[in-house]
Amino acid sequence: MSLLAARTGDTAGETSPAALIRHTLIQTQRLLLRWARNPITLFETLLIPCLLLIMLDIVVGGQIERFTGEDALYGSVPMVALVGALSGAVAGGVLLGRERDAGLLARFWVLPVHRASGLASRILAEGCRILLGTLAVLIVGFLLGFRFHQGPLAALAFFFVPVIFGLAFATIVTAVAVYTAKASLVEGITILTSLMMFFSTGFVPLVAFPTWIQPVVRNQPMSVAVDAMRGLADQGPIARPLTMTLLWSAGAVLLFAIPATIGFRRASRR
């Protein structure tokens, strides 16, 4: 009897819905413990975003406030929360590639484990990681002066924007991680996240960018997510940026979910 089966008390019927729930929760716990014991993942998820927020507030916060008359934290806090979600997804993708190369995914494949629990647990674990990282960024933001002004429901919605955005990005990272044998290719995605950060409305106001690039900056995925979170926390439009965020996230999932699923299945059967 395998350890997983012994813990669940289920040596048969591993394809049942009840087994899917039990196995997903157990594998989610395994992933969270593995990430918690990995210094790189902890740095990418918690430490680096918090340090980035403090640095932005010290270096450019005052200048942006003098330029716009608004507190820069209402752009930098959402942006850093999103950057933390994306960076953690990349770190998780690197660990996924290592588990594949070490044969761990293949070992789970031959155990009496629900086939869908592997990917389901990663989705659930990513959501937990993003929520924790967003909470850490918000705590630092509160210490710097960030506040919610739109009520508790808007504050709750604020938390779910990074989760939706981060899970969509994690789908892309997973698709890359299960097909490539080189972790450097997964880590190379950080170049894209850096460009999205520097050319977003969370880094500097839209009017600070040259006129010819403003339409790109205004409509790129991170900018619309930042604008939605800014509106939920302080002021500004909500409907358009939130709709755009959902459309960008849905598009990423539709394009990469099937390749990620097929690749994960192939990697597990190696």
mmCIF file of C-alpha atoms in Angstrom:
data_model
loop_
_atom_site.group_PDB
_atom_site.id
_atom_site.type_symbol
_atom_site.label_atom_id
_atom_site.label_comp_id
_atom_site.label_asym_id
_atom_site.label_seq_id
_atom_site.Cartn_x
_atom_site.Cartn_y
_atom_site.Cartn_z
ATOM 1 C CA MET A 1 0.000 0.000 0.000
ATOM 2 C CA SER A 2 1.402 3.389 -0.945
ATOM 3 C CA LEU A 3 1.862 6.182 1.540
ATOM 4 C CA LEU A 4 -0.686 8.306 -0.290
ATOM 5 C CA ALA A 5 -3.263 5.535 -0.275
ATOM 6 C CA ALA A 6 -2.617 4.832 3.396
ATOM 7 C CA ARG A 7 -3.134 8.453 4.328
ATOM 8 C CA THR A 8 -6.384 8.666 2.390
ATOM 9 C CA GLY A 9 -7.608 5.232 3.380
ATOM 10 C CA ASP A 10 -8.376 4.593 -0.278
ATOM 11 C CA THR A 11 -6.603 1.779 -2.102
ATOM 12 C CA ALA A 12 -9.254 1.530 -4.812
ATOM 13 C CA GLY A 13 -11.531 3.842 -6.667
ATOM 14 C CA GLU A 14 -8.809 6.392 -7.283
ATOM 15 C CA THR A 15 -10.842 7.786 -10.177
ATOM 16 C CA SER A 16 -13.768 8.791 -7.969
ATOM 17 C CA PRO A 17 -14.606 12.457 -7.205
ATOM 18 C CA ALA A 18 -13.968 11.847 -3.498
ATOM 19 C CA ALA A 19 -10.488 10.534 -4.295
ATOM 20 C CA LEU A 20 -9.835 13.594 -6.460
ATOM 21 C CA ILE A 21 -10.604 15.898 -3.530
ATOM 22 C CA ARG A 22 -8.532 13.919 -1.015
ATOM 23 C CA HIS A 23 -5.552 13.450 -3.302
ATOM 24 C CA THR A 24 -5.629 17.090 -4.415
ATOM 25 C CA LEU A 25 -5.553 18.321 -0.824
ATOM 26 C CA ILE A 26 -2.679 15.989 0.081
ATOM 27 C CA GLN A 27 -0.611 16.978 -2.944
ATOM 28 C CA THR A 28 -1.391 20.649 -2.326
ATOM 29 C CA GLN A 29 0.010 20.249 1.180
ATOM 30 C CA ARG A 30 3.098 18.578 -0.287
ATOM 31 C CA LEU A 31 3.667 21.438 -2.727
ATOM 32 C CA LEU A 32 3.200 24.140 -0.101
ATOM 33 C CA LEU A 33 5.643 22.409 2.245
ATOM 34 C CA ARG A 34 8.141 21.957 -0.584
ATOM 35 C CA TRP A 35 7.897 25.610 -1.561
ATOM 36 C CA ALA A 36 8.158 26.722 2.068
ATOM 37 C CA ARG A 37 11.417 24.788 2.401
ATOM 38 C CA ASN A 38 12.858 26.221 -0.817
ATOM 39 C CA PRO A 39 14.705 29.528 -0.255
ATOM 40 C CA ILE A 40 14.331 30.646 -3.881
ATOM 41 C CA THR A 41 10.558 30.271 -3.815
ATOM 42 C CA LEU A 42 10.306 32.107 -0.496
ATOM 43 C CA PHE A 43 12.452 34.965 -1.798
ATOM 44 C CA GLU A 44 10.476 35.223 -5.043
ATOM 45 C CA THR A 45 7.117 35.077 -3.259
ATOM 46 C CA LEU A 46 7.641 37.105 -0.084
ATOM 47 C CA LEU A 47 10.951 38.887 0.372
ATOM 48 C CA ILE A 48 11.708 40.307 -3.071
ATOM 49 C CA PRO A 49 8.232 41.844 -3.662
ATOM 50 C CA CYS A 50 8.276 43.507 -0.234
ATOM 51 C CA LEU A 51 11.763 44.899 -0.789
ATOM 52 C CA LEU A 52 10.741 46.072 -4.261
ATOM 53 C CA LEU A 53 7.757 47.936 -2.813
ATOM 54 C CA ILE A 54 9.914 49.666 -0.208
ATOM 55 C CA MET A 55 12.507 50.611 -2.834
ATOM 56 C CA LEU A 56 9.871 52.038 -5.194
ATOM 57 C CA ASP A 57 8.315 54.083 -2.404
ATOM 58 C CA ILE A 58 11.687 55.517 -1.403
ATOM 59 C CA VAL A 59 13.062 56.173 -4.886
ATOM 60 C CA VAL A 60 10.101 57.263 -7.023
ATOM 61 C CA GLY A 61 7.141 57.511 -4.641
ATOM 62 C CA GLY A 62 7.664 61.132 -3.710
ATOM 63 C CA GLN A 63 8.356 62.231 -7.286
ATOM 64 C CA ILE A 64 5.189 60.550 -8.601
ATOM 65 C CA GLU A 65 3.117 62.153 -5.843
ATOM 66 C CA ARG A 66 4.482 65.605 -6.709
ATOM 67 C CA PHE A 67 3.879 64.974 -10.415
ATOM 68 C CA THR A 68 0.296 63.668 -10.143
ATOM 69 C CA GLY A 69 -0.865 64.848 -6.722
ATOM 70 C CA GLU A 70 -1.804 61.239 -5.858
ATOM 71 C CA ASP A 71 -0.166 58.711 -3.563
ATOM 72 C CA ALA A 72 2.070 56.439 -5.657
ATOM 73 C CA LEU A 73 1.338 53.493 -3.351
ATOM 74 C CA TYR A 74 -2.034 52.961 -5.040
ATOM 75 C CA GLY A 75 -0.178 52.038 -8.192
ATOM 76 C CA SER A 76 2.939 50.404 -6.769
ATOM 77 C CA VAL A 77 1.186 48.113 -4.255
ATOM 78 C CA PRO A 78 -1.014 46.461 -6.939
ATOM 79 C CA MET A 79 1.912 46.250 -9.354
ATOM 80 C CA VAL A 80 4.227 44.632 -6.815
ATOM 81 C CA ALA A 81 1.507 42.164 -5.776
ATOM 82 C CA LEU A 82 1.150 41.146 -9.429
ATOM 83 C CA VAL A 83 4.924 40.927 -9.913
ATOM 84 C CA GLY A 84 5.132 38.677 -6.852
ATOM 85 C CA ALA A 85 2.441 36.417 -8.307
ATOM 86 C CA LEU A 86 4.298 36.146 -11.614
ATOM 87 C CA SER A 87 7.728 35.645 -10.045
ATOM 88 C CA GLY A 88 6.420 32.908 -7.763
ATOM 89 C CA ALA A 89 4.869 31.178 -10.764
ATOM 90 C CA VAL A 90 8.260 31.135 -12.489
ATOM 91 C CA ALA A 91 9.926 29.667 -9.380
ATOM 92 C CA GLY A 92 7.186 27.038 -9.215
ATOM 93 C CA GLY A 93 7.770 26.226 -12.879
ATOM 94 C CA VAL A 94 11.476 25.670 -12.230
ATOM 95 C CA LEU A 95 10.661 23.254 -9.392
ATOM 96 C CA LEU A 96 8.145 21.471 -11.629
ATOM 97 C CA GLY A 97 10.852 20.928 -14.231
ATOM 98 C CA ARG A 98 13.148 19.522 -11.551
ATOM 99 C CA GLU A 99 10.453 17.133 -10.327
ATOM 100 C CA ARG A 100 9.957 15.941 -13.884
ATOM 101 C CA ASP A 101 13.693 15.407 -14.471
ATOM 102 C CA ALA A 102 14.047 13.615 -11.111
ATOM 103 C CA GLY A 103 11.236 11.213 -12.055
ATOM 104 C CA LEU A 104 8.934 12.279 -9.225
ATOM 105 C CA LEU A 105 6.018 12.959 -11.567
ATOM 106 C CA ALA A 106 6.450 9.499 -13.076
ATOM 107 C CA ARG A 107 6.369 7.907 -9.613
ATOM 108 C CA PHE A 108 3.054 9.567 -8.844
ATOM 109 C CA TRP A 109 1.711 8.301 -12.158
ATOM 110 C CA VAL A 110 2.119 4.635 -11.159
ATOM 111 C CA LEU A 111 0.597 5.137 -7.703
ATOM 112 C CA PRO A 112 -3.159 4.792 -7.009
ATOM 113 C CA VAL A 113 -3.587 8.554 -7.333
ATOM 114 C CA HIS A 114 -6.306 10.389 -9.223
ATOM 115 C CA ARG A 115 -4.772 11.518 -12.517
ATOM 116 C CA ALA A 116 -6.249 15.009 -12.311
ATOM 117 C CA SER A 117 -5.013 15.652 -8.773
ATOM 118 C CA GLY A 118 -1.510 16.574 -9.944
ATOM 119 C CA LEU A 119 -2.579 19.619 -11.922
ATOM 120 C CA ALA A 120 -5.488 20.436 -9.604
ATOM 121 C CA SER A 121 -3.156 20.531 -6.605
ATOM 122 C CA ARG A 122 -0.794 22.891 -8.416
ATOM 123 C CA ILE A 123 -3.657 25.264 -9.204
ATOM 124 C CA LEU A 124 -4.799 25.227 -5.576
ATOM 125 C CA ALA A 125 -1.259 25.608 -4.240
ATOM 126 C CA GLU A 126 -0.567 28.501 -6.641
ATOM 127 C CA GLY A 127 -3.717 30.235 -5.451
ATOM 128 C CA CYS A 128 -2.652 29.864 -1.807
ATOM 129 C CA ARG A 129 0.843 31.119 -2.603
ATOM 130 C CA ILE A 130 -0.464 34.170 -4.458
ATOM 131 C CA LEU A 131 -2.862 35.034 -1.630
ATOM 132 C CA LEU A 132 -0.041 34.782 0.908
ATOM 133 C CA GLY A 133 2.281 36.887 -1.226
ATOM 134 C CA THR A 134 -0.418 39.530 -1.780
ATOM 135 C CA LEU A 135 -1.077 39.646 1.951
ATOM 136 C CA ALA A 136 2.631 40.170 2.660
ATOM 137 C CA VAL A 137 2.808 43.030 0.147
ATOM 138 C CA LEU A 138 -0.336 44.602 1.632
ATOM 139 C CA ILE A 139 1.101 44.466 5.151
ATOM 140 C CA VAL A 140 4.170 46.378 3.973
ATOM 141 C CA GLY A 141 1.909 48.714 2.001
ATOM 142 C CA PHE A 142 -0.180 49.429 5.102
ATOM 143 C CA LEU A 143 2.966 50.284 7.023
ATOM 144 C CA LEU A 144 3.853 52.749 4.254
ATOM 145 C CA GLY A 145 0.377 54.330 4.200
ATOM 146 C CA PHE A 146 -1.724 52.249 1.795
ATOM 147 C CA ARG A 147 -5.434 52.032 2.726
ATOM 148 C CA PHE A 148 -8.708 50.692 1.286
ATOM 149 C CA HIS A 149 -11.318 53.387 0.631
ATOM 150 C CA GLN A 150 -14.006 51.479 -1.287
ATOM 151 C CA GLY A 151 -15.373 49.166 1.398
ATOM 152 C CA PRO A 152 -14.866 45.508 2.376
ATOM 153 C CA LEU A 153 -16.323 43.968 -0.813
ATOM 154 C CA ALA A 154 -13.950 45.974 -3.000
ATOM 155 C CA ALA A 155 -11.069 45.008 -0.710
ATOM 156 C CA LEU A 156 -12.002 41.341 -1.090
ATOM 157 C CA ALA A 157 -12.143 41.698 -4.870
ATOM 158 C CA PHE A 158 -8.717 43.372 -4.706
ATOM 159 C CA PHE A 159 -7.240 40.089 -3.415
ATOM 160 C CA PHE A 160 -8.732 38.012 -6.205
ATOM 161 C CA VAL A 161 -7.312 40.057 -9.085
ATOM 162 C CA PRO A 162 -3.707 38.844 -8.465
ATOM 163 C CA VAL A 163 -5.009 35.296 -7.989
ATOM 164 C CA ILE A 164 -6.817 35.260 -11.339
ATOM 165 C CA PHE A 165 -3.957 37.018 -13.098
ATOM 166 C CA GLY A 166 -1.291 34.836 -11.456
ATOM 167 C CA LEU A 167 -3.062 31.548 -12.182
ATOM 168 C CA ALA A 168 -3.385 32.493 -15.838
ATOM 169 C CA PHE A 169 0.333 33.263 -15.981
ATOM 170 C CA ALA A 170 1.103 30.034 -14.090
ATOM 171 C CA THR A 171 -0.692 28.159 -16.888
ATOM 172 C CA ILE A 172 1.790 29.617 -19.366
ATOM 173 C CA VAL A 173 4.757 28.760 -17.139
ATOM 174 C CA THR A 174 3.504 25.204 -16.616
ATOM 175 C CA ALA A 175 3.139 24.690 -20.364
ATOM 176 C CA VAL A 176 6.732 25.841 -20.872
ATOM 177 C CA ALA A 177 8.106 23.884 -17.906
ATOM 178 C CA VAL A 178 6.685 20.498 -18.921
ATOM 179 C CA TYR A 179 7.990 20.745 -22.483
ATOM 180 C CA THR A 180 11.495 22.108 -21.997
ATOM 181 C CA ALA A 181 14.356 20.370 -20.254
ATOM 182 C CA LYS A 182 16.142 23.629 -19.514
ATOM 183 C CA ALA A 183 15.180 25.637 -16.446
ATOM 184 C CA SER A 184 16.833 28.664 -18.045
ATOM 185 C CA LEU A 185 14.036 28.826 -20.612
ATOM 186 C CA VAL A 186 11.456 28.965 -17.834
ATOM 187 C CA GLU A 187 13.456 31.563 -15.938
ATOM 188 C CA GLY A 188 13.772 33.546 -19.176
ATOM 189 C CA ILE A 189 10.081 34.379 -18.813
ATOM 190 C CA THR A 190 11.168 36.834 -16.110
ATOM 191 C CA ILE A 191 12.387 39.098 -18.930
ATOM 192 C CA LEU A 192 8.776 39.390 -20.071
ATOM 193 C CA THR A 193 7.540 40.115 -16.547
ATOM 194 C CA SER A 194 10.200 42.816 -16.123
ATOM 195 C CA LEU A 195 9.109 44.530 -19.336
ATOM 196 C CA MET A 196 5.479 44.333 -18.236
ATOM 197 C CA MET A 197 6.389 45.924 -14.910
ATOM 198 C CA PHE A 198 8.471 48.811 -16.272
ATOM 199 C CA PHE A 199 5.951 49.576 -19.021
ATOM 200 C CA SER A 200 2.881 49.557 -16.797
ATOM 201 C CA THR A 201 0.730 52.234 -15.201
ATOM 202 C CA GLY A 202 1.767 50.909 -11.808
ATOM 203 C CA PHE A 203 5.390 51.895 -12.314
ATOM 204 C CA VAL A 204 4.755 55.485 -13.441
ATOM 205 C CA PRO A 205 1.542 57.278 -14.539
ATOM 206 C CA LEU A 206 0.402 56.764 -18.118
ATOM 207 C CA VAL A 207 1.070 60.414 -19.051
ATOM 208 C CA ALA A 208 4.754 59.939 -18.197
ATOM 209 C CA PHE A 209 5.209 57.613 -21.179
ATOM 210 C CA PRO A 210 5.763 58.879 -24.737
ATOM 211 C CA THR A 211 2.508 59.407 -26.612
ATOM 212 C CA TRP A 212 3.232 56.756 -29.243
ATOM 213 C CA ILE A 213 3.540 53.951 -26.662
ATOM 214 C CA GLN A 214 0.714 54.978 -24.351
ATOM 215 C CA PRO A 215 -1.939 52.761 -26.059
ATOM 216 C CA VAL A 216 0.320 49.710 -25.564
ATOM 217 C CA VAL A 217 1.047 50.578 -21.939
ATOM 218 C CA ARG A 218 -2.609 51.313 -21.179
ATOM 219 C CA ASN A 219 -3.900 48.006 -22.555
ATOM 220 C CA GLN A 220 -1.153 45.545 -21.664
ATOM 221 C CA PRO A 221 -2.153 42.848 -19.111
ATOM 222 C CA MET A 222 -0.352 44.207 -16.057
ATOM 223 C CA SER A 223 -1.559 47.776 -16.581
ATOM 224 C CA VAL A 224 -5.230 46.826 -16.754
ATOM 225 C CA ALA A 225 -4.847 44.630 -13.663
ATOM 226 C CA VAL A 226 -3.113 47.468 -11.794
ATOM 227 C CA ASP A 227 -5.835 49.923 -12.826
ATOM 228 C CA ALA A 228 -8.547 47.522 -11.651
ATOM 229 C CA MET A 229 -6.856 47.086 -8.269
ATOM 230 C CA ARG A 230 -6.298 50.836 -7.960
ATOM 231 C CA GLY A 231 -10.007 51.429 -8.538
ATOM 232 C CA LEU A 232 -10.955 48.774 -5.996
ATOM 233 C CA ALA A 233 -8.646 50.269 -3.365
ATOM 234 C CA ASP A 234 -8.827 54.026 -3.922
ATOM 235 C CA GLN A 235 -10.398 55.639 -6.974
ATOM 236 C CA GLY A 236 -10.630 55.269 -10.720
ATOM 237 C CA PRO A 237 -12.544 53.148 -13.237
ATOM 238 C CA ILE A 238 -13.166 49.510 -12.369
ATOM 239 C CA ALA A 239 -15.436 47.979 -15.021
ATOM 240 C CA ARG A 240 -13.152 48.365 -18.055
ATOM 241 C CA PRO A 241 -9.805 47.364 -16.491
ATOM 242 C CA LEU A 242 -11.401 44.474 -14.604
ATOM 243 C CA THR A 243 -13.077 43.220 -17.788
ATOM 244 C CA MET A 244 -9.791 43.518 -19.679
ATOM 245 C CA THR A 245 -7.989 41.617 -16.909
ATOM 246 C CA LEU A 246 -10.513 38.791 -17.108
ATOM 247 C CA LEU A 247 -10.223 38.703 -20.905
ATOM 248 C CA TRP A 248 -6.395 38.603 -20.824
ATOM 249 C CA SER A 249 -6.468 35.869 -18.166
ATOM 250 C CA ALA A 250 -9.106 33.828 -19.997
ATOM 251 C CA GLY A 251 -7.130 34.118 -23.229
ATOM 252 C CA ALA A 252 -3.961 32.811 -21.575
ATOM 253 C CA VAL A 253 -5.840 29.880 -20.050
ATOM 254 C CA LEU A 254 -7.568 29.005 -23.339
ATOM 255 C CA LEU A 255 -4.296 29.088 -25.260
ATOM 256 C CA PHE A 256 -2.059 27.247 -22.794
ATOM 257 C CA ALA A 257 -4.287 25.041 -20.605
ATOM 258 C CA ILE A 258 -4.530 22.185 -23.117
ATOM 259 C CA PRO A 259 -0.781 22.194 -23.960
ATOM 260 C CA ALA A 260 -0.007 22.338 -20.235
ATOM 261 C CA THR A 261 -2.336 19.398 -19.521
ATOM 262 C CA ILE A 262 -0.965 17.288 -22.375
ATOM 263 C CA GLY A 263 2.616 18.151 -21.438
ATOM 264 C CA PHE A 264 2.053 17.358 -17.777
ATOM 265 C CA ARG A 265 0.557 13.993 -18.730
ATOM 266 C CA ARG A 266 3.500 13.167 -20.989
ATOM 267 C CA ALA A 267 6.021 14.284 -18.374
ATOM 268 C CA SER A 268 4.298 12.086 -15.793
ATOM 269 C CA ARG A 269 4.452 9.020 -18.053
ATOM 270 C CA ARG A 270 8.162 9.319 -18.858
#
